[in-house]
Short mmCIF file of C-alpha atoms in Angstrom, two decimals:
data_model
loop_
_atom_site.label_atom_id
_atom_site.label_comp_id
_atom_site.label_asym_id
_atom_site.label_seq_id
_atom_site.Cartn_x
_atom_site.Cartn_y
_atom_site.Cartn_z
CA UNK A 1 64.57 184.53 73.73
CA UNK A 2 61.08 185.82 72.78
CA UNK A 3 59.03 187.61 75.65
CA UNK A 4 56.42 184.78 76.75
CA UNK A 5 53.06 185.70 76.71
CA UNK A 6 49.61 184.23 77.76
CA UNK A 7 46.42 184.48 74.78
CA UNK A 8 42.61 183.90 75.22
CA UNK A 9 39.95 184.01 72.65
CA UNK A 10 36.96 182.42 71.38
CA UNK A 11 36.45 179.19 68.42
CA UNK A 12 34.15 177.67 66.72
CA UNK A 13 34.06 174.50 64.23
CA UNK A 14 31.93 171.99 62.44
CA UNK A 15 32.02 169.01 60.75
CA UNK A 16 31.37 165.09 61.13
CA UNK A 17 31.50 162.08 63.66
CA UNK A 18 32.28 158.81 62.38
CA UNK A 19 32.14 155.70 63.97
CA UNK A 20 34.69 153.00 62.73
CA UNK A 21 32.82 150.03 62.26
CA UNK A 22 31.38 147.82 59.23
CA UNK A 23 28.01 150.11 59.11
CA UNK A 24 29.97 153.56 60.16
CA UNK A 25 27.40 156.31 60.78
CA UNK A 26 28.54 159.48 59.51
CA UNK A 27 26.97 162.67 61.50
CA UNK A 28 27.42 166.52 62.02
CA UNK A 29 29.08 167.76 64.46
CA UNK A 30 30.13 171.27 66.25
CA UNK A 31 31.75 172.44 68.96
CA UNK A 32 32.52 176.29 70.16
CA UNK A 33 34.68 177.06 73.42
CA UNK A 34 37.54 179.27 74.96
CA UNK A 35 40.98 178.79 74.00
CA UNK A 36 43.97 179.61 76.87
CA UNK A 37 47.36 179.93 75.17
CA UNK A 38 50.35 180.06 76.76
CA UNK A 39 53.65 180.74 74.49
CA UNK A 40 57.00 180.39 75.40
CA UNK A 41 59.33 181.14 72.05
CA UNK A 42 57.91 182.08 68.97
CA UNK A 43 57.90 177.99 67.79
CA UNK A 44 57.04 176.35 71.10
CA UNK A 45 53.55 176.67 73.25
CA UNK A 46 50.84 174.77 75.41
CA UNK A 47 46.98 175.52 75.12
CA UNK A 48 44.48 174.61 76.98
CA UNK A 49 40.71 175.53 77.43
CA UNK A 50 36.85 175.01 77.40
CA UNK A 51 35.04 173.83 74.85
CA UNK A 52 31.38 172.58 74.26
CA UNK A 53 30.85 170.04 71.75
CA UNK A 54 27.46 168.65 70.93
CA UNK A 55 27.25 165.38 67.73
CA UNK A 56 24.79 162.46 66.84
CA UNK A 57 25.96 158.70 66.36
CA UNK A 58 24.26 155.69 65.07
CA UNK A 59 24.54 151.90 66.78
CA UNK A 60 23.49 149.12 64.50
CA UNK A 61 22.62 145.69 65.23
CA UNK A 62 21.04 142.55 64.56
CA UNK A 63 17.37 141.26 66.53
CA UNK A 64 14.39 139.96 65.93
CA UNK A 65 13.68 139.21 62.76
CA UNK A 66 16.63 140.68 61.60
CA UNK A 67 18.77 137.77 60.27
CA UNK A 68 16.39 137.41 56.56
CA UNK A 69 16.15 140.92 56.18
CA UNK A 70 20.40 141.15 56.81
CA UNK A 71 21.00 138.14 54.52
CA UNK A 72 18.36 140.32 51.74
CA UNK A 73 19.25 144.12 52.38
CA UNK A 74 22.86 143.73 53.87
CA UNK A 75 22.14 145.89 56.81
CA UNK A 76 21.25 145.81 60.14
CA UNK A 77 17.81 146.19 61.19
CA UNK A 78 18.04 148.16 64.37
CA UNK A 79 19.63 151.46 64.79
CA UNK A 80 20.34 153.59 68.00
CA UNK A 81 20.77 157.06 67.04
CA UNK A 82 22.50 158.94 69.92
CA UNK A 83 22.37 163.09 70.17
CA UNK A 84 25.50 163.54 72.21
CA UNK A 85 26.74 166.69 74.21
CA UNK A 86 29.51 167.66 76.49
CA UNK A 87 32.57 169.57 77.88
CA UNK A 88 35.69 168.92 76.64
CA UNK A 89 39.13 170.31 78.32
CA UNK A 90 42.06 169.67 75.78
CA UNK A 91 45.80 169.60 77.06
CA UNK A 92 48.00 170.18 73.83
CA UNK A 93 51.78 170.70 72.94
CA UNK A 94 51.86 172.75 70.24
CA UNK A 95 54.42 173.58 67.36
CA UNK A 96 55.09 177.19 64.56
CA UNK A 97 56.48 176.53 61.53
CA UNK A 98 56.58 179.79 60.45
CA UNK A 99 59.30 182.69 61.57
CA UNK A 100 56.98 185.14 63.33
CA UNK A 101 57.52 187.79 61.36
CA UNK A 102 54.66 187.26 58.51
CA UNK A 103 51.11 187.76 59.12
CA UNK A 104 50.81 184.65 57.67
CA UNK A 105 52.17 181.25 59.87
CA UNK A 106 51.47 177.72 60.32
CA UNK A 107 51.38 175.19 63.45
CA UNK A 108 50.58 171.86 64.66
CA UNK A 109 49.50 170.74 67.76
CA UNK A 110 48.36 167.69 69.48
CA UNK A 111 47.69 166.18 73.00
CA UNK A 112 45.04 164.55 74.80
CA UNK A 113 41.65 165.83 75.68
CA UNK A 114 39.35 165.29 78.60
CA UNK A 115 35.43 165.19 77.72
CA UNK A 116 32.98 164.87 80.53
CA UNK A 117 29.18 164.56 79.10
CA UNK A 118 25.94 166.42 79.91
CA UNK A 119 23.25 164.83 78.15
CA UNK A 120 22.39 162.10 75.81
CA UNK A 121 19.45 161.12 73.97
CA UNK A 122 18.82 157.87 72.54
CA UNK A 123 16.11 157.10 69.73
CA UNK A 124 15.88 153.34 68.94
CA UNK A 125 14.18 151.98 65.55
CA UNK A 126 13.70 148.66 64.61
CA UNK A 127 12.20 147.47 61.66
CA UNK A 128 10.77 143.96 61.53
CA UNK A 129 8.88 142.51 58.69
CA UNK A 130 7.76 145.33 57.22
CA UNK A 131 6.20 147.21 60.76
CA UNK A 132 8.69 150.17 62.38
CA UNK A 133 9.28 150.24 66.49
CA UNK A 134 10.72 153.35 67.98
CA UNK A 135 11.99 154.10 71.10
CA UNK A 136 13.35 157.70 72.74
CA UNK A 137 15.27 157.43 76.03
CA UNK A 138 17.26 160.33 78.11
CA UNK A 139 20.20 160.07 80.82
CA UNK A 140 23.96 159.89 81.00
CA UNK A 141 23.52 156.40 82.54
CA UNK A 142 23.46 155.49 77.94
CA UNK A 143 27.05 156.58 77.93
CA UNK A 144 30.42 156.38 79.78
CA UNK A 145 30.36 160.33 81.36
CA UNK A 146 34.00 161.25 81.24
CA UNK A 147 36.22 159.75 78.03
CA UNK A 148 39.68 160.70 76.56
CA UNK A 149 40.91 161.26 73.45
CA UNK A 150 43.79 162.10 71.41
CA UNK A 151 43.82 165.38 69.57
CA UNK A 152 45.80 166.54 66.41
CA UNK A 153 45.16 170.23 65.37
CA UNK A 154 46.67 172.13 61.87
CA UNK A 155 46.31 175.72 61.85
CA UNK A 156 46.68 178.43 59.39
CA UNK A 157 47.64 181.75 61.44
CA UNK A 158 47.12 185.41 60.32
CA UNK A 159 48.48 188.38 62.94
CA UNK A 160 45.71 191.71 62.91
CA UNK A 161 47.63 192.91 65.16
CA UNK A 162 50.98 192.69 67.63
CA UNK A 163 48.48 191.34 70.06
CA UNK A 164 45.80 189.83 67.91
CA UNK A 165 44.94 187.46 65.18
CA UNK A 166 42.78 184.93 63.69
CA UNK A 167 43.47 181.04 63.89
CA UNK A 168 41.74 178.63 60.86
CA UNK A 169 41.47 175.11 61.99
CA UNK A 170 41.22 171.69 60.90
CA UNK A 171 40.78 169.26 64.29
CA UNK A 172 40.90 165.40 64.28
CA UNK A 173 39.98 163.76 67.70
CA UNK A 174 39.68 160.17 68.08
CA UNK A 175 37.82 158.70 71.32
CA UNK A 176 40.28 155.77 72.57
CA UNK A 177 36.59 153.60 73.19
CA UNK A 178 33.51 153.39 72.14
CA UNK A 179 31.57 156.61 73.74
CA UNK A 180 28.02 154.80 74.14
CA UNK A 181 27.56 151.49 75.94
CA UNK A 182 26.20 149.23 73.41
CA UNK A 183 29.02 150.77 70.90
CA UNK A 184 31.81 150.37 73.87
CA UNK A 185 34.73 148.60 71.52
CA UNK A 186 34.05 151.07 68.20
CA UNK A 187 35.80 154.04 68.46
CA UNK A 188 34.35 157.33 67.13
CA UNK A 189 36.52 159.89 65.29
CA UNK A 190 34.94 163.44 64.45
CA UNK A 191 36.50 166.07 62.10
CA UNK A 192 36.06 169.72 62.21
CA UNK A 193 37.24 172.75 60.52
CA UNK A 194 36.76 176.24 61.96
CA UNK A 195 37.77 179.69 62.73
CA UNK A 196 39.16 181.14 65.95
CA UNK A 197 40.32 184.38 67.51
CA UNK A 198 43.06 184.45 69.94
CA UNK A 199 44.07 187.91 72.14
CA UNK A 200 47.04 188.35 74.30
CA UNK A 201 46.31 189.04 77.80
CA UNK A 202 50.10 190.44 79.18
CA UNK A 203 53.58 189.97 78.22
CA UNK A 204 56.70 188.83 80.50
CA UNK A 205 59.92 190.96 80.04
CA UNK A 206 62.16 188.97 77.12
CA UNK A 207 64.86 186.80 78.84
#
């Protein structure tokens, strides 16, 4: 059996959040944190980590004088945009395809992830007969703090060295609710690609 070994490093991705309604808002997105790796064989490991993410959402609805100007444009006249940021702690399982032995492998993981928020901004804009209303608020008390998610990673793997390498990611996370409270049913999806580093730390004598 391969020696187990334990790998930290850093990450960083961007991309987009979607919401999956009628009128989906598509926004960027980023997130940067520290990876914690532990392998057991050279196909099986668990990671875990830190990671601060920070994304933008839109909330539309109907009011007001919204109903003519729905039934003419096709949209909804009022739209919460949210500026989003928290911590996220991911719990994965994940999976090599490749041998090892290349510089080049690839691996799948997946798992649930634990996101507990630190701000929120909220601009509201409604437009009504032709005149614009908008609104900025601040405070967690817009969104539920702490949501889960699930988490499906695909990685392209290059070894530097016996105890070093570089990780390229692609990163879908669905939210299992809505992550604001006037959006609490729609779920939100982002989608990030990114690049990674990962160092081992020590090794454990092969078994």
């Amino acid at each position: 059996m391969q020696a187990q070994s334990l790998k930290v490093g850093a990450a960083g991705n961007f991309g987009v959040a979607r919401t999956v309604t009628p009128h989906a808002s598509i926004k960027p997105a980023f997130n940067f944190g520290i990876p914690v790796r532990k392998e057991f064989t050279r196909k099986w490991a668990i990671e875990s980590g830190i990671y601060y993410n920070r994304f933008s959402q839109s909330d539309y609805f109907l009011s007001g004088c919204g109903i003519n100007q729905f039934i003419r444009d096709n949209k909804p006249n009022l739209e919460m945009n949210y500026r989003l940021q928290n911590l996220q702690f991911p719990f994965l399982v994940d999976y090599n395809f490749g041998k090892g032995r290349r510089k080049t492998s690839f691996s799948l993981n997946s798992g649930l992830g634990i996101s507990t928020y630190l701000g929120a901004k909220r601009t509201t804009t409604e437009n009504c007969q032709g005149n614009t209303h908008t609104q900025t608020k601040t405070g967690l008390n817009l969104i539920t703090p702490v949501k889960a998610s699930f988490l499906l990673g695909f990685h392209v793997n290059y070894k530097l060295t016996e105890t070093s390498g570089l990780r390229f990611t692609y990163l879908y996370k669905s939210y299992f609710t809505g992550v604001t409270k006037s959006s609490f049913s729609d779920r939100l999806i982002t989608e990030t690609i990114g690049l990674g580093y990962l160092h081992m730390l020590g090794k454990s004598k092969a078994e």
